């Protein structure tokens, strides 16, 4: 069972999760790529994962058997779990709580060697719809305060299994990065009576030095103060989009720009390891006036070192304007 | 020339540093260990670094020639540099400034294959004295607001050269991690009229579940909410220590506990890659009433992934109590 502990100085929470030590490949710097025959995410290995929560599958096939395209299962080595109580306990100067929440895996394809963004458009779109459906479901759990959908691609990006998958973690606390963005956005709104994301987008679209791609509903650009080389942000053009309420057509536009931008990145940087995640406003708060949801993509090309850990400064050796130009060359 | 850019949402600053792209081994995932004969930190290669700022050397030897034990030189690929102006410029919604500051390298030994903590005690102590001396000097530059001394050991910890060295970066802005710790410490002080670090230390010393080592002046423990497996914190027992004013005897106590704790870590974890850094209060502010300087050590055993980047949560698979027990077994 994992545990949440609060840093008494900064207020940040840490998940102490001893079971995750048992994950395959953790703490091992060099391992050979696992074979498809041993992969528990492959078709035919359905009994090697916890029972499925959801799947898109051929008519007439039963849950937890072959015949699926996309499968959602609980993480076998969960950082957080549904059982337990979301009560904060004091331990002298310290605070802790049980590691309650949810941790799910979205297996994006039955094929071991496929990547999400080399699949058919329809298939990619369905994965994005599954994101929405899981967010809608997890939001309904009373003690859940936040849901993060994310993808780790490649070992350097923290993926412990090669088979293409995304993950969802639902937390009983609003994460500090979200809290910080919310506070910044609120501060800006109170001062200017406008959404900071809308203003950033307007400046980027006027300047066009960092814009990579756009479609009817979305724009992709390299942020002005990118922390990482080739970092990308995807923003919906319309302020009032609510991710959970997006129509299938709106999701198709997200799916299209995400596919195109990842393909451009793979071409420009030779399939780099990367992470992406959705930043939504907290689920049960009226912050959508000043917060504007977005998706961040971080290629994992550099290592953080003592200076970054010690200060919180990031050192980015690639100016975002150069990064955008490189993506657009393709 | 590098540039500082502020994230308009969070207020965090990023260093955009195109020259650092030219560092050896950056963006290269696999390279063979460089040979001593090609290493510009080795004795006899003094002309391959920028001219030295300081050195401890044999009597009668000239600067930038052999005969030294410890050598301080400007970083050849600096993140920040002394020339330029520390003025913030506006670019529409964004803010930036020239990358002013300082970035120095402390070459800890002339021997290519030595590690700092396998050197003679006297030598290790001298390195710590050099830390103090560089902090004192850099503090005197008018626009410098903060000085961080840190060490990256091993490629996985971000070291681009194997030859043992530490670094010093002086910044024109108080880093966000420091700001956050200061605010937390101040909040606690105002509420309790006591230093939070002193209270943490008292609880740790009473409990003894996470204490690794102590001497007359210092205590080493694994923090209750450790973000990383086997993370270590060193705290001076006395609240009023000011690093810059520490006597050689006080520094000898730091040097001794740092040496012992790194040796214990190397034994328990087979010489892991690691970072350490000093957290001092900002140099020109009266925060020493509620802030308590310390040194943090982070072994680099796990990779951060999308969940950590997306939320700011850390997932630590090793409970700090287990980590402390493992260090104490040795």
XYZ file of C-alpha atoms in Angstrom:
660
model
C 0.000 0.000 0.000
C 1.369 3.395 -0.870
C 1.308 6.511 1.264
C 1.191 10.240 0.579
C 3.563 12.372 2.635
C 3.690 16.145 2.728
C 6.987 18.021 2.761
C 6.567 20.247 5.845
C 8.671 23.011 4.303
C 7.269 23.392 0.782
C 3.857 21.760 1.223
C 4.547 19.462 -1.758
C 3.240 15.887 -1.569
C 5.267 12.771 -2.344
C 3.943 9.291 -3.090
C 5.924 6.668 -1.183
C 5.131 3.537 -3.143
C 7.187 0.481 -2.150
C 5.294 -1.877 -4.488
C 6.485 0.016 -7.556
C 9.936 -1.283 -6.717
C 8.754 -4.599 -8.114
C 8.029 -3.199 -11.587
C 9.932 -4.848 -14.384
C 13.157 -3.039 -15.321
C 13.163 -0.492 -12.535
C 16.597 0.227 -11.091
C 18.115 -1.598 -14.043
C 20.073 0.678 -16.315
C 20.608 -1.758 -19.180
C 18.170 -4.480 -20.151
C 17.483 -6.048 -23.463
C 14.182 -5.155 -25.089
C 11.551 -7.550 -23.884
C 10.190 -9.914 -26.530
C 6.585 -9.744 -27.704
C 6.099 -13.291 -26.472
C 6.695 -12.152 -22.874
C 4.690 -8.910 -23.019
C 1.573 -8.826 -20.855
C 0.078 -5.977 -22.908
C -0.052 -8.136 -26.074
C -3.178 -9.800 -27.413
C -3.468 -13.282 -25.973
C -1.939 -12.235 -22.633
C -5.105 -10.676 -21.188
C -4.921 -12.799 -18.038
C -1.536 -11.277 -17.136
C -3.053 -7.878 -16.352
C -5.685 -7.043 -13.713
C -9.212 -7.446 -15.214
C -10.106 -4.784 -17.776
C -12.077 -1.665 -16.881
C -13.033 -0.897 -20.471
C -12.218 -2.171 -23.923
C -13.047 -1.489 -27.552
C -13.366 -4.917 -29.092
C -14.913 -7.003 -31.850
C -18.570 -7.843 -31.397
C -19.083 -11.169 -29.722
C -15.713 -11.314 -27.960
C -15.714 -11.480 -24.190
C -13.844 -9.139 -21.801
C -10.266 -10.204 -20.988
C -9.975 -12.307 -24.130
C -8.456 -11.462 -27.566
C -10.366 -9.373 -30.125
C -9.739 -5.828 -28.754
C -8.189 -2.678 -30.234
C -7.875 -0.646 -27.032
C -7.951 -1.924 -23.496
C -8.007 -0.099 -20.131
C -6.760 -2.004 -17.069
C -5.695 -1.051 -13.531
C -1.924 -0.583 -13.253
C -0.406 -3.752 -11.794
C 2.053 -1.652 -9.754
C -0.219 1.260 -8.849
C 1.113 4.498 -7.392
C -2.365 5.097 -5.911
C -5.320 2.760 -5.307
C -9.061 3.060 -4.850
C -9.186 1.464 -1.418
C -8.403 3.442 1.731
C -9.438 6.728 3.281
C -8.523 10.213 2.130
C -7.894 11.531 5.648
C -4.806 13.487 6.565
C -3.012 12.129 9.672
C -0.452 14.046 11.733
C 2.876 12.511 12.719
C 4.430 15.192 14.933
C 5.575 17.918 12.560
C 4.664 15.792 9.519
C 1.452 14.995 7.635
C 0.543 11.880 5.691
C -2.432 10.082 4.176
C -3.116 6.693 2.627
C -2.242 6.452 -1.037
C -5.837 6.644 -2.285
C -6.693 7.417 -5.893
C -6.572 5.462 -9.120
C -3.881 4.396 -11.566
C -4.939 2.914 -14.896
C -3.181 1.875 -18.081
C -4.637 2.456 -21.537
C -3.178 -0.208 -23.819
C -3.457 1.556 -27.155
C -3.076 -1.360 -29.547
C -2.866 -5.162 -29.394
C 0.274 -5.048 -31.570
C 3.562 -5.070 -29.671
C 5.584 -3.137 -32.221
C 3.112 -0.401 -33.151
C 3.372 3.183 -31.965
C 0.233 5.188 -31.205
C 0.969 7.751 -33.901
C 1.672 5.273 -36.661
C -1.787 3.727 -36.205
C -4.831 4.543 -38.397
C -6.370 7.961 -37.712
C -9.591 6.344 -36.530
C -7.658 4.286 -33.977
C -5.754 7.320 -32.634
C -9.055 9.173 -32.322
C -10.536 6.338 -30.313
C -7.629 6.472 -27.855
C -8.319 10.189 -27.306
C -12.007 9.366 -26.762
C -10.956 6.809 -24.160
C -8.968 9.580 -22.418
C -12.143 11.632 -22.188
C -14.244 8.702 -21.007
C -11.834 7.775 -18.220
C -11.618 11.400 -17.046
C -15.421 11.612 -16.932
C -15.634 8.369 -14.915
C -12.833 9.069 -12.448
C -14.150 12.570 -11.782
C -17.214 11.019 -10.213
C -15.296 9.391 -7.352
C -16.017 11.654 -4.367
C -12.486 12.052 -2.954
C -10.760 12.511 -6.322
C -9.568 16.084 -6.776
C -7.596 15.743 -10.002
C -7.121 13.422 -12.978
C -3.975 13.415 -15.112
C -3.778 11.598 -18.435
C -0.230 11.139 -19.670
C 1.946 9.107 -21.979
C 5.576 8.020 -21.561
C 7.190 6.963 -24.826
C 10.578 5.278 -24.614
C 12.682 4.106 -21.709
C 14.417 7.479 -21.308
C 10.954 8.988 -20.810
C 10.247 6.566 -17.963
C 8.299 3.883 -19.858
C 9.016 0.518 -18.240
C 7.281 -1.454 -21.024
C 7.794 -0.917 -24.729
C 4.233 -1.836 -25.778
C 2.463 1.453 -26.600
C 0.287 2.723 -23.736
C -0.956 5.812 -21.925
C -1.782 6.159 -18.233
C -4.308 7.879 -16.015
C -3.653 8.814 -12.396
C -6.413 10.253 -10.220
C -5.212 12.025 -7.065
C -6.919 13.028 -3.784
C -4.967 16.324 -3.792
C -4.706 19.060 -6.425
C -1.117 18.679 -7.709
C 1.277 21.538 -7.043
C 2.037 22.199 -10.729
C -1.671 22.633 -11.403
C -2.112 24.764 -8.298
C 0.755 26.970 -9.427
C -0.672 27.380 -12.935
C -4.102 28.129 -11.497
C -2.699 30.809 -9.219
C -0.702 32.386 -12.062
C -3.726 32.364 -14.360
C -5.958 33.816 -11.661
C -3.466 36.574 -10.841
C -3.310 37.525 -14.515
C -7.078 37.442 -14.894
C -7.641 39.653 -11.887
C -5.142 42.186 -13.210
C -6.128 42.157 -16.886
C -9.657 40.699 -16.984
C -8.452 38.317 -19.669
C -7.303 34.703 -19.905
C -3.485 34.511 -19.958
C -3.556 31.524 -22.316
C -5.745 33.413 -24.795
C -3.317 36.344 -24.651
C -0.303 34.077 -25.149
C -2.031 32.462 -28.120
C -2.874 35.846 -29.663
C 0.753 36.958 -29.389
C 2.070 33.671 -30.806
C -0.350 33.746 -33.734
C 0.535 37.392 -34.491
C 4.282 36.772 -34.236
C 4.462 33.325 -35.852
C 8.020 32.668 -34.666
C 7.087 29.709 -32.490
C 3.922 28.340 -34.107
C 4.354 24.831 -35.493
C 0.904 23.791 -36.662
C -2.721 24.796 -36.355
C -6.121 23.551 -37.397
C -9.623 24.907 -37.054
C -9.727 24.327 -33.304
C -6.140 23.969 -32.050
C -2.719 25.580 -32.246
C 0.676 23.939 -31.516
C 3.690 26.082 -30.593
C 7.003 25.970 -28.756
C 6.534 28.003 -25.535
C 8.503 31.262 -25.202
C 10.095 30.079 -21.925
C 10.414 26.389 -22.914
C 12.081 24.501 -20.077
C 13.176 21.658 -22.333
C 14.605 21.579 -25.872
C 11.794 21.106 -28.423
C 9.025 21.369 -25.812
C 5.579 21.823 -27.419
C 2.256 23.190 -26.149
C -1.144 22.458 -27.736
C -3.909 24.957 -26.943
C -7.571 24.901 -27.985
C -8.387 28.151 -29.810
C -11.721 28.541 -28.099
C -11.582 29.511 -24.456
C -14.679 27.669 -23.311
C -13.788 24.118 -24.359
C -14.266 21.744 -21.439
C -12.352 18.568 -22.096
C -14.881 16.265 -20.489
C -17.661 17.792 -22.595
C -15.825 17.798 -25.921
C -17.809 16.314 -28.782
C -16.364 13.503 -30.865
C -15.791 16.049 -33.629
C -13.820 18.354 -31.343
C -11.775 15.404 -30.119
C -11.083 14.476 -33.748
C -9.425 17.881 -34.197
C -7.248 17.309 -31.140
C -6.397 13.840 -32.357
C -5.410 15.235 -35.761
C -3.098 17.984 -34.494
C -1.540 15.704 -31.858
C -0.861 13.079 -34.530
C 0.653 15.654 -36.908
C 2.804 17.323 -34.303
C 4.149 14.020 -32.931
C 4.881 12.873 -36.473
C 6.725 16.168 -37.165
C 8.685 15.718 -33.932
C 9.533 12.105 -34.744
C 10.780 13.191 -38.160
C 12.790 16.193 -36.915
C 14.344 14.394 -33.948
C 14.448 10.751 -35.105
C 11.766 9.327 -32.803
C 12.893 10.825 -29.498
C 11.692 9.548 -26.128
C 8.955 11.868 -24.898
C 6.228 12.526 -22.345
C 2.962 14.289 -22.872
C 0.193 15.161 -20.457
C -3.098 17.004 -20.350
C -3.470 19.956 -18.026
C -7.143 20.373 -17.173
C -8.541 22.660 -14.485
C -9.456 20.856 -11.235
C -12.636 18.948 -11.707
C -14.932 20.391 -9.092
C -13.970 24.037 -9.124
C -15.149 26.998 -11.170
C -11.726 27.905 -12.521
C -12.647 27.665 -16.195
C -13.111 31.445 -16.380
C -9.372 32.043 -16.136
C -7.806 28.620 -16.833
C -7.527 27.196 -20.322
C -6.769 23.528 -20.698
C -3.814 22.408 -22.799
C -1.558 19.519 -23.653
C 2.229 19.642 -23.112
C 4.757 17.512 -24.969
C 8.296 17.133 -23.608
C 10.941 15.355 -25.685
C 13.481 13.860 -23.261
C 16.821 14.820 -24.747
C 18.711 16.377 -21.855
C 19.409 15.289 -18.298
C 18.625 17.478 -15.337
C 21.524 17.960 -12.950
C 22.392 19.501 -9.587
C 21.779 23.077 -10.670
C 18.257 22.360 -11.913
C 17.341 20.255 -8.844
C 18.886 22.786 -6.507
C 17.270 25.900 -7.931
C 14.251 24.979 -10.043
C 15.843 26.851 -12.954
C 15.858 24.965 -16.238
C 18.709 25.342 -18.722
C 17.491 24.889 -22.285
C 20.209 24.776 -24.955
C 17.744 25.091 -27.876
C 15.925 28.444 -28.345
C 12.220 27.703 -28.913
C 12.282 29.706 -32.171
C 14.936 27.333 -33.539
C 12.932 24.351 -32.334
C 9.807 25.602 -34.132
C 11.805 26.202 -37.333
C 13.154 22.666 -37.188
C 9.660 21.193 -36.771
C 8.396 23.249 -39.702
C 11.212 22.230 -42.088
C 9.786 18.715 -42.400
C 25.155 34.718 -25.108
C 22.451 33.169 -23.008
C 19.134 34.723 -22.051
C 16.782 34.444 -19.095
C 13.085 34.130 -19.924
C 10.193 34.189 -17.489
C 7.249 31.838 -17.841
C 4.300 34.280 -17.841
C 2.035 31.738 -16.142
C 4.124 30.419 -13.255
C 6.716 33.188 -12.957
C 9.553 30.634 -13.181
C 12.696 31.620 -15.068
C 14.415 29.530 -17.735
C 17.970 29.915 -19.028
C 18.037 29.683 -22.834
C 21.676 28.880 -23.481
C 22.482 27.969 -27.087
C 26.238 27.745 -26.476
C 25.785 24.837 -24.088
C 24.723 22.815 -27.103
C 28.419 22.658 -27.978
C 29.398 20.872 -24.766
C 31.053 17.504 -25.220
C 28.618 14.553 -25.075
C 25.407 16.513 -24.914
C 22.558 14.967 -26.924
C 24.611 11.795 -27.257
C 23.111 8.883 -25.413
C 26.022 6.493 -25.668
C 29.656 7.562 -25.790
C 32.746 5.800 -24.659
C 34.426 7.187 -21.568
C 36.889 9.858 -22.601
C 40.551 8.999 -22.061
C 42.704 10.859 -19.544
C 44.941 11.978 -22.400
C 42.076 14.001 -23.915
C 40.722 15.467 -20.658
C 41.088 19.225 -20.303
C 40.676 18.999 -16.493
C 43.866 16.913 -16.155
C 47.216 18.251 -14.995
C 49.226 19.351 -18.026
C 46.117 20.534 -19.912
C 45.770 23.869 -18.101
C 45.713 25.824 -21.375
C 42.543 23.975 -22.495
C 40.352 25.699 -19.892
C 39.710 29.434 -19.491
C 42.408 30.997 -17.229
C 42.089 29.990 -13.589
C 40.292 32.120 -11.009
C 41.903 30.425 -8.033
C 44.142 27.454 -7.374
C 45.805 25.635 -4.495
C 49.229 24.749 -5.813
C 52.826 23.969 -4.916
C 54.951 26.942 -3.937
C 56.826 28.379 -6.872
C 54.482 27.069 -9.603
C 52.772 29.660 -11.791
C 48.993 29.937 -12.453
C 47.721 27.815 -15.365
C 50.655 25.416 -15.197
C 50.991 22.011 -13.463
C 51.586 21.744 -9.732
C 48.042 22.282 -8.388
C 45.690 20.212 -6.219
C 42.499 22.186 -6.736
C 41.758 24.607 -9.534
C 38.795 26.965 -10.131
C 38.130 28.070 -13.738
C 35.206 29.707 -15.551
C 32.949 27.130 -17.233
C 33.862 26.913 -20.926
C 30.163 26.546 -21.826
C 28.642 28.893 -19.260
C 24.920 28.973 -18.519
C 25.398 32.558 -17.249
C 28.210 35.086 -17.724
C 29.519 38.164 -15.929
C 29.091 40.545 -18.865
C 25.735 42.171 -19.670
C 23.056 44.047 -17.778
C 20.606 42.655 -15.233
C 17.626 44.614 -16.598
C 14.284 42.995 -17.291
C 12.929 43.761 -20.808
C 9.324 43.303 -21.884
C 8.383 41.478 -25.104
C 4.616 41.882 -25.261
C 3.226 39.500 -22.656
C 6.698 38.062 -21.973
C 9.706 39.138 -19.913
C 13.380 38.430 -20.480
C 16.849 39.547 -19.428
C 20.406 38.927 -20.524
C 21.981 35.796 -19.078
C 24.129 37.597 -16.514
C 25.720 35.817 -13.593
C 28.667 33.498 -13.170
C 29.382 29.828 -13.836
C 32.587 28.312 -12.486
C 34.086 24.844 -12.290
C 36.022 23.589 -9.265
C 38.396 20.902 -10.512
C 38.847 18.897 -7.352
C 41.977 16.926 -8.186
C 44.609 16.794 -10.926
C 44.107 12.999 -11.182
C 41.645 11.879 -13.850
C 40.511 8.714 -12.120
C 40.121 9.974 -8.543
C 36.773 10.671 -6.927
C 36.399 13.526 -4.448
C 35.471 11.214 -1.602
C 38.323 8.779 -2.085
C 40.859 11.610 -1.687
C 42.745 12.374 1.557
C 40.636 14.060 4.250
C 42.761 17.188 4.077
C 42.125 17.437 0.324
C 38.336 17.017 0.684
C 38.365 19.712 3.389
C 40.194 22.086 1.082
C 37.517 21.610 -1.607
C 34.843 22.581 0.939
C 36.921 25.644 1.875
C 37.055 26.572 -1.804
C 33.217 26.357 -1.872
C 33.095 28.897 0.942
C 35.680 31.171 -0.661
C 33.870 31.277 -4.019
C 30.527 31.989 -2.324
C 32.098 34.867 -0.395
C 33.606 36.309 -3.585
C 30.571 35.943 -5.855
C 28.298 37.441 -3.203
C 30.126 40.724 -3.631
C 29.004 41.217 -7.252
C 26.218 43.819 -7.005
C 23.582 42.184 -9.233
C 24.073 38.642 -7.910
C 21.103 37.534 -5.818
C 21.998 33.897 -5.241
C 24.934 31.485 -5.389
C 24.505 27.716 -5.742
C 27.383 25.276 -5.226
C 26.652 21.823 -6.580
C 28.228 18.593 -7.742
C 27.116 16.190 -10.472
C 28.731 12.768 -10.164
C 28.280 10.368 -13.063
C 26.746 10.741 -16.497
C 23.244 9.828 -15.275
C 23.508 12.763 -12.851
C 24.260 15.134 -15.724
C 28.067 15.221 -15.541
C 29.430 15.720 -19.067
C 33.031 15.075 -18.002
C 34.210 12.200 -15.836
C 37.066 14.093 -14.146
C 35.880 14.916 -10.609
C 34.574 18.480 -10.272
C 31.997 20.704 -8.582
C 30.337 23.804 -9.991
C 29.192 27.221 -8.813
C 26.433 29.202 -10.520
C 25.592 32.744 -9.397
C 22.195 34.028 -10.539
C 20.662 37.532 -10.840
C 17.327 36.169 -9.552
C 16.468 34.260 -6.377
C 15.691 30.752 -7.669
C 12.131 29.508 -7.269
C 13.066 26.466 -5.155
C 14.831 28.740 -2.682
C 11.959 31.217 -2.737
C 9.535 28.402 -2.033
C 11.608 27.075 0.885
C 11.967 30.598 2.278
C 8.223 31.159 2.146
C 7.528 27.809 3.801
C 10.074 28.480 6.532
C 8.741 31.987 7.109
C 5.148 30.774 7.305
C 6.149 28.191 9.915
C 8.178 30.712 11.877
C 5.354 33.223 12.011
C 2.958 30.540 13.221
C 5.217 28.771 15.712
C 8.004 31.276 16.463
C 10.493 28.506 15.780
C 12.725 27.401 12.908
C 11.102 24.556 10.977
C 14.471 22.949 10.261
C 15.326 22.922 13.987
C 11.950 21.304 14.713
C 12.447 18.693 11.979
C 15.896 17.913 13.362
C 14.552 17.581 16.911
C 11.880 15.121 15.750
C 14.363 13.115 13.674
C 16.872 12.908 16.538
C 14.152 11.854 18.980
C 12.716 9.244 16.597
C 15.970 7.926 15.067
C 14.197 6.097 12.239
C 15.757 8.185 9.497
C 19.038 9.395 11.010
C 22.089 8.051 9.183
C 25.048 9.770 10.819
C 25.853 12.679 13.073
C 28.877 14.438 14.471
C 29.372 17.280 16.930
C 28.007 19.881 14.505
C 25.975 18.076 11.816
C 23.274 15.474 11.330
C 22.539 13.429 8.169
C 19.102 11.883 7.635
C 16.712 10.689 4.926
C 13.876 13.253 4.768
C 10.387 12.100 5.815
C 8.928 13.126 2.431
C 11.969 12.126 0.334
C 11.203 12.794 -3.339
C 13.878 10.383 -4.536
C 14.971 6.946 -3.313
C 17.882 7.270 -0.861
C 17.731 11.073 -0.780
C 19.797 12.544 2.091
C 19.739 15.879 3.925
C 22.646 17.293 5.973
C 21.715 19.918 8.561
C 23.986 21.904 10.886
C 22.884 21.358 14.481
C 23.328 24.978 15.428
C 20.757 27.356 13.985
C 22.996 30.376 13.636
C 25.696 28.944 11.370
C 26.278 31.211 8.392
C 28.043 29.257 5.670
C 30.152 32.163 4.476
C 31.367 32.816 8.004
C 32.113 29.219 8.972
C 35.527 28.702 10.514
C 37.936 26.162 9.059
C 37.132 23.932 12.036
C 33.395 24.095 11.366
C 33.996 23.338 7.692
C 36.119 20.348 8.739
C 33.058 18.911 10.498
C 30.977 19.364 7.354
C 33.696 17.830 5.252
C 33.873 14.830 7.599
C 30.141 14.064 7.644
C 29.810 14.633 3.881
C 32.716 12.270 3.252
C 31.271 9.607 5.574
C 27.763 9.826 4.199
C 28.894 9.688 0.556
C 31.123 6.719 1.373
C 28.163 4.980 3.090
C 25.995 5.712 0.047
C 28.653 4.447 -2.359
C 28.932 1.241 -0.338
C 25.165 0.672 0.019
C 24.331 1.487 -3.599
C 27.535 0.545 -5.490
C 28.710 4.060 -6.397
C 25.477 5.485 -7.767
C 25.341 8.635 -9.894
C 24.319 11.537 -7.664
C 23.866 15.283 -7.322
C 24.373 17.379 -4.249
C 23.864 21.060 -3.635
C 24.011 23.601 -0.843
C 20.862 25.524 0.036
C 21.877 28.805 1.642
C 19.531 31.707 2.365
C 19.715 34.541 -0.197
C 22.847 36.521 0.339
C 21.610 40.012 0.998
C 18.487 39.360 3.026
C 17.858 38.923 6.713
C 16.218 35.512 6.396
C 18.622 33.684 8.709
C 16.152 34.007 11.577
C 13.851 31.432 10.040
C 15.963 29.707 7.352
C 18.560 27.110 8.160
C 21.091 26.228 5.539
C 21.555 22.613 4.506
C 23.022 20.283 1.924
C 20.888 17.874 -0.131
C 22.169 14.705 -1.770
C 20.127 13.006 -4.507
C 21.208 9.612 -5.852
C 19.941 9.362 -9.438
C 18.384 5.913 -9.601
C 14.942 6.523 -11.072
C 13.683 8.382 -14.126
C 10.994 11.015 -13.874
C 8.113 10.509 -16.281
C 4.940 12.194 -17.515
C 3.110 11.986 -14.201
C 5.906 13.723 -12.285
C 6.393 16.425 -14.963
C 2.676 16.927 -15.291
C 1.827 17.210 -11.609
C 4.945 17.989 -9.598
C 4.243 14.884 -7.496
C 7.211 12.615 -6.968
C 6.805 8.849 -6.715
C 9.440 7.323 -4.470
C 9.542 3.517 -4.394
C 11.886 3.351 -1.370
C 10.500 4.432 2.048
C 13.063 6.765 3.653
C 13.151 4.562 6.790
C 14.326 1.626 4.636
C 16.867 3.857 2.937
C 18.283 4.972 6.299
C 18.473 1.351 7.489
C 20.370 0.370 4.346
C 22.893 3.185 4.830
C 23.407 2.184 8.469
C 23.990 -1.522 7.722
C 27.393 -0.758 6.195
